[in-house]
Coordinates of C-alpha atoms and ligand atoms in Angstrom, one line a residue:
X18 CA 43.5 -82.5 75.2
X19 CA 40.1 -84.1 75.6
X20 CA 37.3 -81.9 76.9
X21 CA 35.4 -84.8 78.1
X22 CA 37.7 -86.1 80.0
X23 CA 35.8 -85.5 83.0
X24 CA 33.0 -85.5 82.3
X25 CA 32.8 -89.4 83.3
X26 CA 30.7 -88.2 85.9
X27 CA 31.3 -89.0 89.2
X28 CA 32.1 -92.4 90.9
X29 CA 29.8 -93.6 93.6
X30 CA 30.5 -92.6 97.4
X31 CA 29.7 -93.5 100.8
X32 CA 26.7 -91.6 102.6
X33 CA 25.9 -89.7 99.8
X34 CA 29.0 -88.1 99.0
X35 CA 30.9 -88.7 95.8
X36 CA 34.4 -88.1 94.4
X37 CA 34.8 -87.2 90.6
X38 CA 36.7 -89.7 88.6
X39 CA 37.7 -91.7 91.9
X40 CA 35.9 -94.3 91.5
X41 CA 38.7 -96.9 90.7
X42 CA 40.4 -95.4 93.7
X43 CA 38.7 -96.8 96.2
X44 CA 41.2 -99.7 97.0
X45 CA 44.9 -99.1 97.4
X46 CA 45.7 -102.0 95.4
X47 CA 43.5 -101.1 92.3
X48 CA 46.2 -98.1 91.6
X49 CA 49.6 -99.8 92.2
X50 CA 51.8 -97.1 91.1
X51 CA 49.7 -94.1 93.3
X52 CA 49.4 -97.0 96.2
X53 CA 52.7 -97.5 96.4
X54 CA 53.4 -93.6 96.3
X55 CA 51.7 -93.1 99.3
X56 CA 53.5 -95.8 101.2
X57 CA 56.6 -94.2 100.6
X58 CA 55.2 -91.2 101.8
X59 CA 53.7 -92.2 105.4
X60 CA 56.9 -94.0 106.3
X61 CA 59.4 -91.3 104.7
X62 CA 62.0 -90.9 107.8
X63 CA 62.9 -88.0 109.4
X64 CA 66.0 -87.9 108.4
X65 CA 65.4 -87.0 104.8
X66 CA 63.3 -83.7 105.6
X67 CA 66.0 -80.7 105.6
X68 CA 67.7 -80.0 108.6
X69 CA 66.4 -76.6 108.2
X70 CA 63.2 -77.5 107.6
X71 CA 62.4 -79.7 110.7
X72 CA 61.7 -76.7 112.6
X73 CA 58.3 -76.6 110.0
X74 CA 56.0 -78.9 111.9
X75 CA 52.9 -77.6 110.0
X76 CA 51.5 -75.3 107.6
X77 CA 50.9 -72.1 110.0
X78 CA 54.3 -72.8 110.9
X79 CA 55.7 -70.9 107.6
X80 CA 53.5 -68.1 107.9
X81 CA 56.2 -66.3 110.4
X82 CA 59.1 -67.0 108.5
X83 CA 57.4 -65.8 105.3
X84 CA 56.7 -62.5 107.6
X85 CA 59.9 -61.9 108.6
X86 CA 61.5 -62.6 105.2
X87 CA 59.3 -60.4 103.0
X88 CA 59.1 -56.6 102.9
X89 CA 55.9 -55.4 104.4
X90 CA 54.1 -54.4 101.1
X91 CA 54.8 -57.5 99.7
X92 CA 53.5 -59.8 102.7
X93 CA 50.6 -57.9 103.1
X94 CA 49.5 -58.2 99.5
X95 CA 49.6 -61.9 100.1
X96 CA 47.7 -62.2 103.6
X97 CA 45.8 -59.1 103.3
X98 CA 42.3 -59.7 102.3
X99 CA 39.0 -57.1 101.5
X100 CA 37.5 -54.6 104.1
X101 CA 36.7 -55.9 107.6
X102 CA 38.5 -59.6 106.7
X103 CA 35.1 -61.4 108.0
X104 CA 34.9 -63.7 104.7
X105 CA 39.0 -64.4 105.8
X106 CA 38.2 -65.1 109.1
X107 CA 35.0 -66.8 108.5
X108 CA 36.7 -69.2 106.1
X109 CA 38.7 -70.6 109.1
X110 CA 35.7 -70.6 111.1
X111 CA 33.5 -72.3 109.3
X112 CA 36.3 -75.6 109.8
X113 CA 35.7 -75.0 113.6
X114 CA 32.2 -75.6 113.1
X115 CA 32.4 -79.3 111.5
X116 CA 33.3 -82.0 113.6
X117 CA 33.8 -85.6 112.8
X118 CA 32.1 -88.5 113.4
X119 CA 34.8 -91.4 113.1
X120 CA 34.2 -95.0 112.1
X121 CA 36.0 -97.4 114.2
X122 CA 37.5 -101.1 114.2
X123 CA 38.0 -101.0 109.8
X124 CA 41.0 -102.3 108.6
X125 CA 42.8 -99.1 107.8
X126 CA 45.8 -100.9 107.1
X127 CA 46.0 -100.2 103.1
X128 CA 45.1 -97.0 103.2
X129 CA 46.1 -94.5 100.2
X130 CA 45.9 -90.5 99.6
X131 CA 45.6 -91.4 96.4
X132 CA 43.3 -88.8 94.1
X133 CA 42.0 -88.7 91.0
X134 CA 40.7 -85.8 89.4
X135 CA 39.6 -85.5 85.2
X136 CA 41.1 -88.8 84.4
X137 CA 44.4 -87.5 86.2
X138 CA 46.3 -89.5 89.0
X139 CA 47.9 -87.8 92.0
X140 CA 49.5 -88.0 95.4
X141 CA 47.0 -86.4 97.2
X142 CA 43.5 -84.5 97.5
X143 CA 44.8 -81.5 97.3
X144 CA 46.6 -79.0 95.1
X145 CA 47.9 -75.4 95.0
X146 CA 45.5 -72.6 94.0
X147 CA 46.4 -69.9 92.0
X148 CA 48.2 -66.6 93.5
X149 CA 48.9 -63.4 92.4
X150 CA 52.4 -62.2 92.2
X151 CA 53.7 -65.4 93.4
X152 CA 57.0 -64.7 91.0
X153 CA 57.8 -62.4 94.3
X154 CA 58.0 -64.7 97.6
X155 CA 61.3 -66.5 96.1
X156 CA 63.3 -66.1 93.2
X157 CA 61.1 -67.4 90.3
X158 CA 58.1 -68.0 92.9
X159 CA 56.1 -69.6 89.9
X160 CA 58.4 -72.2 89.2
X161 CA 59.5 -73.2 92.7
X162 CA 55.5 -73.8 92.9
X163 CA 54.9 -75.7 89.6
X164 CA 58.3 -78.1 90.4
X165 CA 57.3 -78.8 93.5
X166 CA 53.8 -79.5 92.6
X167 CA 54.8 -81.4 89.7
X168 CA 57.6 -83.4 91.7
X169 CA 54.8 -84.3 94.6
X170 CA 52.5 -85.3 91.9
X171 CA 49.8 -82.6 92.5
X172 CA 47.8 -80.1 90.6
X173 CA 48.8 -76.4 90.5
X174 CA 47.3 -73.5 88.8
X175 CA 49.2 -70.8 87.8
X176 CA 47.7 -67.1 88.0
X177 CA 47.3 -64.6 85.2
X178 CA 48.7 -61.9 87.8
X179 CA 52.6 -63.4 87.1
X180 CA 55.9 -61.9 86.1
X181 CA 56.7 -65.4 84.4
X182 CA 55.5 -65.7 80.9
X183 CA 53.4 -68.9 80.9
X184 CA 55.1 -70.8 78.2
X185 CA 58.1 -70.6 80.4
X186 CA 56.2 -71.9 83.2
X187 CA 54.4 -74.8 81.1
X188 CA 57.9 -76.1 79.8
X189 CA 60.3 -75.4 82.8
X190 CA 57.7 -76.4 85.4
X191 CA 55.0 -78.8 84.0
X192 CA 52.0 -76.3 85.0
X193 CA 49.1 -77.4 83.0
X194 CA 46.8 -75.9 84.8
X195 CA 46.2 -72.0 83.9
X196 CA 43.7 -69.2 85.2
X197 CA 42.7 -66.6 83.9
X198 CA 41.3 -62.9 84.0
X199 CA 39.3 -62.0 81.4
X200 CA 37.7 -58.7 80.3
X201 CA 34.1 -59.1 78.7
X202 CA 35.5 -58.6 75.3
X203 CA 35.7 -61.6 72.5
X204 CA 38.5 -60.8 70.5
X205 CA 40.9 -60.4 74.2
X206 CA 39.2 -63.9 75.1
X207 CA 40.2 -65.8 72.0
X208 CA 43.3 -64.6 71.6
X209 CA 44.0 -65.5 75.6
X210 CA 42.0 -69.0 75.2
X211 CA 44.4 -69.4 72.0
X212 CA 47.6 -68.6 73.8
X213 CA 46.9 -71.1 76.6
X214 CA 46.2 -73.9 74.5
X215 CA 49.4 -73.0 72.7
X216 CA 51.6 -73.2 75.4
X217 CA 50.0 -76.9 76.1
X218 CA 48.1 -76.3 79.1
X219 CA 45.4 -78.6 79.2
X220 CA 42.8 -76.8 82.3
X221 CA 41.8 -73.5 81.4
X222 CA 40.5 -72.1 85.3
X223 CA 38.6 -68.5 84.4
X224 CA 38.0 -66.7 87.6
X225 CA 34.6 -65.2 88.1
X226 CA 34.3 -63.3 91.2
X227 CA 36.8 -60.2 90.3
X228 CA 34.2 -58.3 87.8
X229 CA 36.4 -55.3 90.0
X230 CA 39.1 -55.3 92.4
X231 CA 38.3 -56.3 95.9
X232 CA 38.4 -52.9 98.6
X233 CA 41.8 -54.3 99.7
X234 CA 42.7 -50.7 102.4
X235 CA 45.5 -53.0 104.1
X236 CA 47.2 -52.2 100.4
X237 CA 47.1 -49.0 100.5
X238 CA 48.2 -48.7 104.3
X239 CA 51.7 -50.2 103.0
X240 CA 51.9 -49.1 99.6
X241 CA 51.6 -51.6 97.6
X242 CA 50.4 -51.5 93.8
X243 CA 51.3 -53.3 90.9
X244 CA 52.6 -52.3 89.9
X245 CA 55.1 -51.7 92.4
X246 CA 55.5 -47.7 92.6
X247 CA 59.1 -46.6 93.7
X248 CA 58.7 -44.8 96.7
X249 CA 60.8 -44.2 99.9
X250 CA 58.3 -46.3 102.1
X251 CA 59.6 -49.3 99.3
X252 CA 63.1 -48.7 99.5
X253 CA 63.2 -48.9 103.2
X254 CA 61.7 -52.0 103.6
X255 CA 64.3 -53.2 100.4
X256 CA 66.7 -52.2 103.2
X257 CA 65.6 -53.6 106.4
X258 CA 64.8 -57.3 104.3
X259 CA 68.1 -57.2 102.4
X260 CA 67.8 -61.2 101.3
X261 CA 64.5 -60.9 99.7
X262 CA 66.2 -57.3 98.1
X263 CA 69.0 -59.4 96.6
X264 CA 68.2 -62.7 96.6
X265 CA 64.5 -62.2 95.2
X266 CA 64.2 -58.9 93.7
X267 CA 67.7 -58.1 92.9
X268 CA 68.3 -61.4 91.1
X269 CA 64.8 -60.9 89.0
X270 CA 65.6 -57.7 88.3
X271 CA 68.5 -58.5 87.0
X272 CA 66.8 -61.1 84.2
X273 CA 65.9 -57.8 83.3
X274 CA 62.5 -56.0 84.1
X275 CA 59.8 -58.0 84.7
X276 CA 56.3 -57.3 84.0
X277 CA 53.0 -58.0 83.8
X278 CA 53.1 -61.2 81.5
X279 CA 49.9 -63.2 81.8
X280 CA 47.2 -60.8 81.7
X281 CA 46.4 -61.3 78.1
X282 CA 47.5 -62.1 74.9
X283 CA 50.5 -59.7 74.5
X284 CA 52.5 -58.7 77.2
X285 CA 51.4 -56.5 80.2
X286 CA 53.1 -53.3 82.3
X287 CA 56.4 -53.8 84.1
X288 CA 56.3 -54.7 87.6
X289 CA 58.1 -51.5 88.7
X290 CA 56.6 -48.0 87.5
X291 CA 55.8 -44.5 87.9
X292 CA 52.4 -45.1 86.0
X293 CA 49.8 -46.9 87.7
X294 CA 49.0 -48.6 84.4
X295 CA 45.4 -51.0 85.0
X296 CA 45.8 -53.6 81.8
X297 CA 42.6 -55.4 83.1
X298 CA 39.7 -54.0 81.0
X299 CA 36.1 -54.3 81.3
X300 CA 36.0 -57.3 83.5
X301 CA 32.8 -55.7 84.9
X302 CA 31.1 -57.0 81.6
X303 CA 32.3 -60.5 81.4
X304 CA 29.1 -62.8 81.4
X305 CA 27.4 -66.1 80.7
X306 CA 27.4 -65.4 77.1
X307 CA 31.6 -65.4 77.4
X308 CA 31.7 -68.7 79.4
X309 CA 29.7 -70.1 76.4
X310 CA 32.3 -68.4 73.8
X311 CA 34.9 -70.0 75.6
X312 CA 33.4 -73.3 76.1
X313 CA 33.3 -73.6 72.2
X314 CA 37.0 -72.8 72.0
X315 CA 38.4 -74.6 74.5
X316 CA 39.6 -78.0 74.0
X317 CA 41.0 -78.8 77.7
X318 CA 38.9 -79.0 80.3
X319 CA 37.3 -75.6 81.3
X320 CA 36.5 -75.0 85.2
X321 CA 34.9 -72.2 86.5
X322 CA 36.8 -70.3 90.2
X323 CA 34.6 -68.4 92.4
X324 CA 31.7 -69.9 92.5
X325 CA 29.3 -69.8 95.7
X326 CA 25.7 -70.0 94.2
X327 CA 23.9 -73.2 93.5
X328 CA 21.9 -71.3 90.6
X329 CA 25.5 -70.5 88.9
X330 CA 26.3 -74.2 89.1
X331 CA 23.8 -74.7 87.5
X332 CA 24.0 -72.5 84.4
X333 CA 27.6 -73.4 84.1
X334 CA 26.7 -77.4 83.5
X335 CA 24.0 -76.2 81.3
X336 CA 27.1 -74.8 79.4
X337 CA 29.3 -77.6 79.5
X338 CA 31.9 -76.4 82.0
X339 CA 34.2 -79.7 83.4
X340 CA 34.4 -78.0 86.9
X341 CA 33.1 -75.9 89.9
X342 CA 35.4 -74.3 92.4
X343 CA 33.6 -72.6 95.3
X344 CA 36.0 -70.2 96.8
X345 CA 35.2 -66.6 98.0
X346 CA 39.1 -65.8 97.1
X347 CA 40.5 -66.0 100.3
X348 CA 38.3 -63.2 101.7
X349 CA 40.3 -60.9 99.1
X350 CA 36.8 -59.9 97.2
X351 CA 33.3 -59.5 98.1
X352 CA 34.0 -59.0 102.3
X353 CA 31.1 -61.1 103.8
X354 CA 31.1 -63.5 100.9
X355 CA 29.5 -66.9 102.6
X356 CA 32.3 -69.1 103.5
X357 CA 32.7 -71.9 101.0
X358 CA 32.9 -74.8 103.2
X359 CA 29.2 -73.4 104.0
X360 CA 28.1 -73.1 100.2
X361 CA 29.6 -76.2 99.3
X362 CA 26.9 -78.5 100.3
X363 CA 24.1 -76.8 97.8
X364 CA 26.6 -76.1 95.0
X365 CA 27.9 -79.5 95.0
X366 CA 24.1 -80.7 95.1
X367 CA 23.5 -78.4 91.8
X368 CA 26.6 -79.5 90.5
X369 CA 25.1 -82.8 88.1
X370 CA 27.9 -84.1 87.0
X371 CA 30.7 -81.3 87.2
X372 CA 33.6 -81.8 89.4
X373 CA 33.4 -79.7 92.5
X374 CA 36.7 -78.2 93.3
X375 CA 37.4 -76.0 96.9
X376 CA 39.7 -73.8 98.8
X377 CA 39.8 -70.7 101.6
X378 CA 40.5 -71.3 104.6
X379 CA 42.2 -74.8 104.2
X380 CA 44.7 -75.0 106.5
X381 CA 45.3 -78.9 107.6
X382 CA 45.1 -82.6 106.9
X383 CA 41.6 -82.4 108.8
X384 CA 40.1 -79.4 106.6
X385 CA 40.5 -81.1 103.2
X386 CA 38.7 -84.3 105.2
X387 CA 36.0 -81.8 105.9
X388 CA 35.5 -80.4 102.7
X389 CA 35.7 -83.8 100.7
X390 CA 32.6 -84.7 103.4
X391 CA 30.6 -81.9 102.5
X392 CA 31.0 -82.3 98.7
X393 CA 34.5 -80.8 97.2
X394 CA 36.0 -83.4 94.7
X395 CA 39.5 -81.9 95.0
X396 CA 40.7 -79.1 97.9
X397 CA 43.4 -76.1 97.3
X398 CA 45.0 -74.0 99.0
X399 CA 46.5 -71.3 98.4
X400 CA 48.8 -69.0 101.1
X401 CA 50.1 -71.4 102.8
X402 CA 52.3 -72.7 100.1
X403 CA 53.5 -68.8 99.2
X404 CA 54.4 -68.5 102.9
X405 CA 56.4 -72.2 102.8
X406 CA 57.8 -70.5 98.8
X407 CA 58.6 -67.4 100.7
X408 CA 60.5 -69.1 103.7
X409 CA 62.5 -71.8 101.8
X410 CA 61.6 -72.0 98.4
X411 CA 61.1 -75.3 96.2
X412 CA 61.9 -77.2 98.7
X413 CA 59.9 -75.6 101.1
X414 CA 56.8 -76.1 99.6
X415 CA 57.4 -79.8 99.0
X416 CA 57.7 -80.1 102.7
X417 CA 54.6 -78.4 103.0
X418 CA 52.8 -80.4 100.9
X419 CA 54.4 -83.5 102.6
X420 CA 53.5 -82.5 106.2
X421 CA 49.9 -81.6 104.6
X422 CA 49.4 -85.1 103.1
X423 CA 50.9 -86.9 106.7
X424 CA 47.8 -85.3 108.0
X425 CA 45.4 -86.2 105.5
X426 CA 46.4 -89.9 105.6
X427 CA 47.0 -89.4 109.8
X428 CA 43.1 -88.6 109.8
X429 CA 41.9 -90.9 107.5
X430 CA 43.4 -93.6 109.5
X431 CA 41.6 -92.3 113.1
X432 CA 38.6 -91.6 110.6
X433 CA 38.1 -94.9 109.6
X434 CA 38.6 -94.5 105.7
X435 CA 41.2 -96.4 103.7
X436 CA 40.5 -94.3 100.4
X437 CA 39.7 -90.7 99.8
X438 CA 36.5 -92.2 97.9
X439 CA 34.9 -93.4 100.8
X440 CA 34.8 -90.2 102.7
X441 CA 31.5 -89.4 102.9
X442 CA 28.3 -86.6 105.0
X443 CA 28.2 -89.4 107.5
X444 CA 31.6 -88.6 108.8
X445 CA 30.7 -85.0 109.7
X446 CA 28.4 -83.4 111.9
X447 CA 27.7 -79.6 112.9
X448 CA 30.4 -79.7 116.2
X449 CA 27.8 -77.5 118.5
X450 CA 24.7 -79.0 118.1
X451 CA 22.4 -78.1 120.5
X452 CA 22.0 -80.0 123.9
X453 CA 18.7 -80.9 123.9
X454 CA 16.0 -79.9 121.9
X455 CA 13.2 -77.2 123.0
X456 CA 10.9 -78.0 126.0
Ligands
LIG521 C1 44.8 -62.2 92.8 O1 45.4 -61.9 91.9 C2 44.6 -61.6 94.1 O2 45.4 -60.6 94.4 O3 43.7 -62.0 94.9

């Protein structure tokens, strides 16, 4: 592990924009192996995608299945978000409100999807954010993630809030990416930061906008918790979705009980319980003087989730942090939280030479496009790939990050771009500008 290994600062863009580490990225041929990658990938027939998986045309596409298949607590915890949903909704809107402005007659011939991100190599521009409880939309949700990030060559963070005890996930799936929840307490942090690096992660992600649990009432409506209380409202919708009962639950619980594994250093709650047991501790007084304890321990590169301010960019390169990623959560915290493709612009201005990573509210080839023009160095996303885990699995989610990545190189095509590196402000514009100007 190298901590500044991306700290190369980033490679020089198009139009003012610029993409972290891409720099020798910006023509197919300069990365052979990736190059050739992405070939194989735009002219992949047909006829290998699943039958049943042809039906999946695009990301919202899984959403549905994922419905059906999943007991209402459980589906609700995932596309729930805080209060009134505005920052959830918003995050879509804010894509509606970016249009693009294509270049035309380039030789798009060559193109690549090619990325590169802290000295890493992958597939695509985008990777899979971290998700809570993710062990429950398929059998060993975590793993079915990491594999099939790992076998499409993408990055994936796995969340603190798993029933999959992160060594297991770093040695059976290849996740080197973890984040973490962390109370404002030293001894918790070390002994967490020391278990990561353990395990041979090599990203440590801290998330920064939970200092308490979002208002999430949709939650409470269905009973959910974790953990999971037993109730009659549970076993009747174990009952009425009798695959995800047996094929899901059933077969975890039969591993024996799961539980809380990832909050901290030693083991958390079970998943199923009376007790409403709250492992989290004072997250309410993590602060700057943390990031900087962690900063000193932490070998691997140290990135920094939830950010929306340009000031807190700011402070975190003064401490050394590899990476910003604006996100507002999906909407599941502060409800009204500015939508990050809006905050992105300033942060990634305050950014110096941090990475600037993204998600909420990406939803197709044409998002990630718009939040690489605006500033992002790498996009995520996060319920989308649950819902494609939920509905078929491993493979599932390696079809959606296929059909995801047809997109991005689709649009760069029509866009005018033959690298990621070269997408750049000029290729947006606000979509409603006004008419004409005052009289
Ligand atoms: C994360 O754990 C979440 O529920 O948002």
């Amino acid at each position: 592990m190298d901590g500044d290994v991306g700290r190369g600062g980033p490679g020089p863009g198009e139009g003012g924009a610029t993409r972290h580490d891409a720099s020798e990225l910006t023509q197919t041929d300069r990365a052979p192996g990736v190059a050739a990658i992405a070939t194989a990938e735009r002219r992949r027939p047909d006829a290998l995608v699943p039958r049943r998986l042809r039906g999946y045309l695009a990301l919202d596409d899984f959403e549905p299945a994922a419905r059906r298949r999943l007991p209402r607590q459980i589906y609700g915890y995932y596309a729930g978000a805080a209060e009134t949903d505005q920052s959830r909704d918003d995050n879509r809107a804010a894509f509606r409100r970016v249009a693009f402005v294509p270049d035309t007659l380039r030789d798009v011939s060559r193109r690549s999807t090619a990325s590169a991100l802290f000295g890493e190599r992958y597939r695509f521009p985008f990777g899979i954010s971290p998700m809570g409880l993710s062990g429950l939309a398929c059998f060993e949700g975590d793993l079915a993630l990491a594999r099939a990030a790992r076998a499409e060559a993408i990055p994936m963070a796995m969340s603190a809030t798993s029933i999959m005890p992160l060594e297991r996930l770093a040695a059976d799936g290849g996740a080197r990416w973890f984040q973490a929840y962390l109370p404002g307490e030293p001894a918790r942090i070390l002994a967490m930061v020391d278990r990561v690096e353990r395990a041979g992660f090599d990203t440590f992600v801290l998330t920064v906008d939970v200092p308490v649990p979002g208002n999430r009432e949709n939650n409470v409506r269905t009973g959910f918790s974790i953990p999971l209380r037993p109730s009659l409202k549970l076993l009747r919708d174990g009952l009425t979705h009798p695959r995800w009962s047996l094929g899901t639950f059933g077969r975890t619980l039969a591993g024996g009980m799961p539980h809380m594994e990832n909050m901290d250093a030693r083991r958390g709650p079970p998943i199923l319980s009376r007790d409403l047991v709250r492992a989290v501790g004072n997250r309410d007084g993590l602060s700057w003087e943390h990031v900087e304890l962690i900063r000193r321990r932490w070998r691997g590169r140290f990135v920094l989730k939830g950010v929306l301010a340009p000031g807190d960019a700011r402070e975190a390169a003064a401490r050394g942090v590899d990476a910003v990623w604006v996100s507002n959560h999906g909407g599941r915290q502060l409800d009204g939280a500015i939508a990050p493709l809006h905050a992105l612009p300033a942060v990634k201005a305050a950014a110096g030479g941090m990475a600037v990573l993204f998600d909420s509210g990406v939803r197709r080839g044409s998002d990630v496009l718009k939040a690489l023009a605006l500033g992002a160095d790498f996009v995520f996303l996060g319920r989308p790939f649950l819902f494609a885990a939920a509905a078929a699995g491993e493979e599932g989610v390696r079809h959606a990050v296929g059909l995801l990545g047809a997109e991005v190189e689709r649009n760069m095509a029509m866009l005018g771009v033959s690298a990621v590196a070269e997408v750049g402000r000029r290729h947006v514009c606000d979509a409603h500008p006004p008419l004409v100007g005052p009289g």
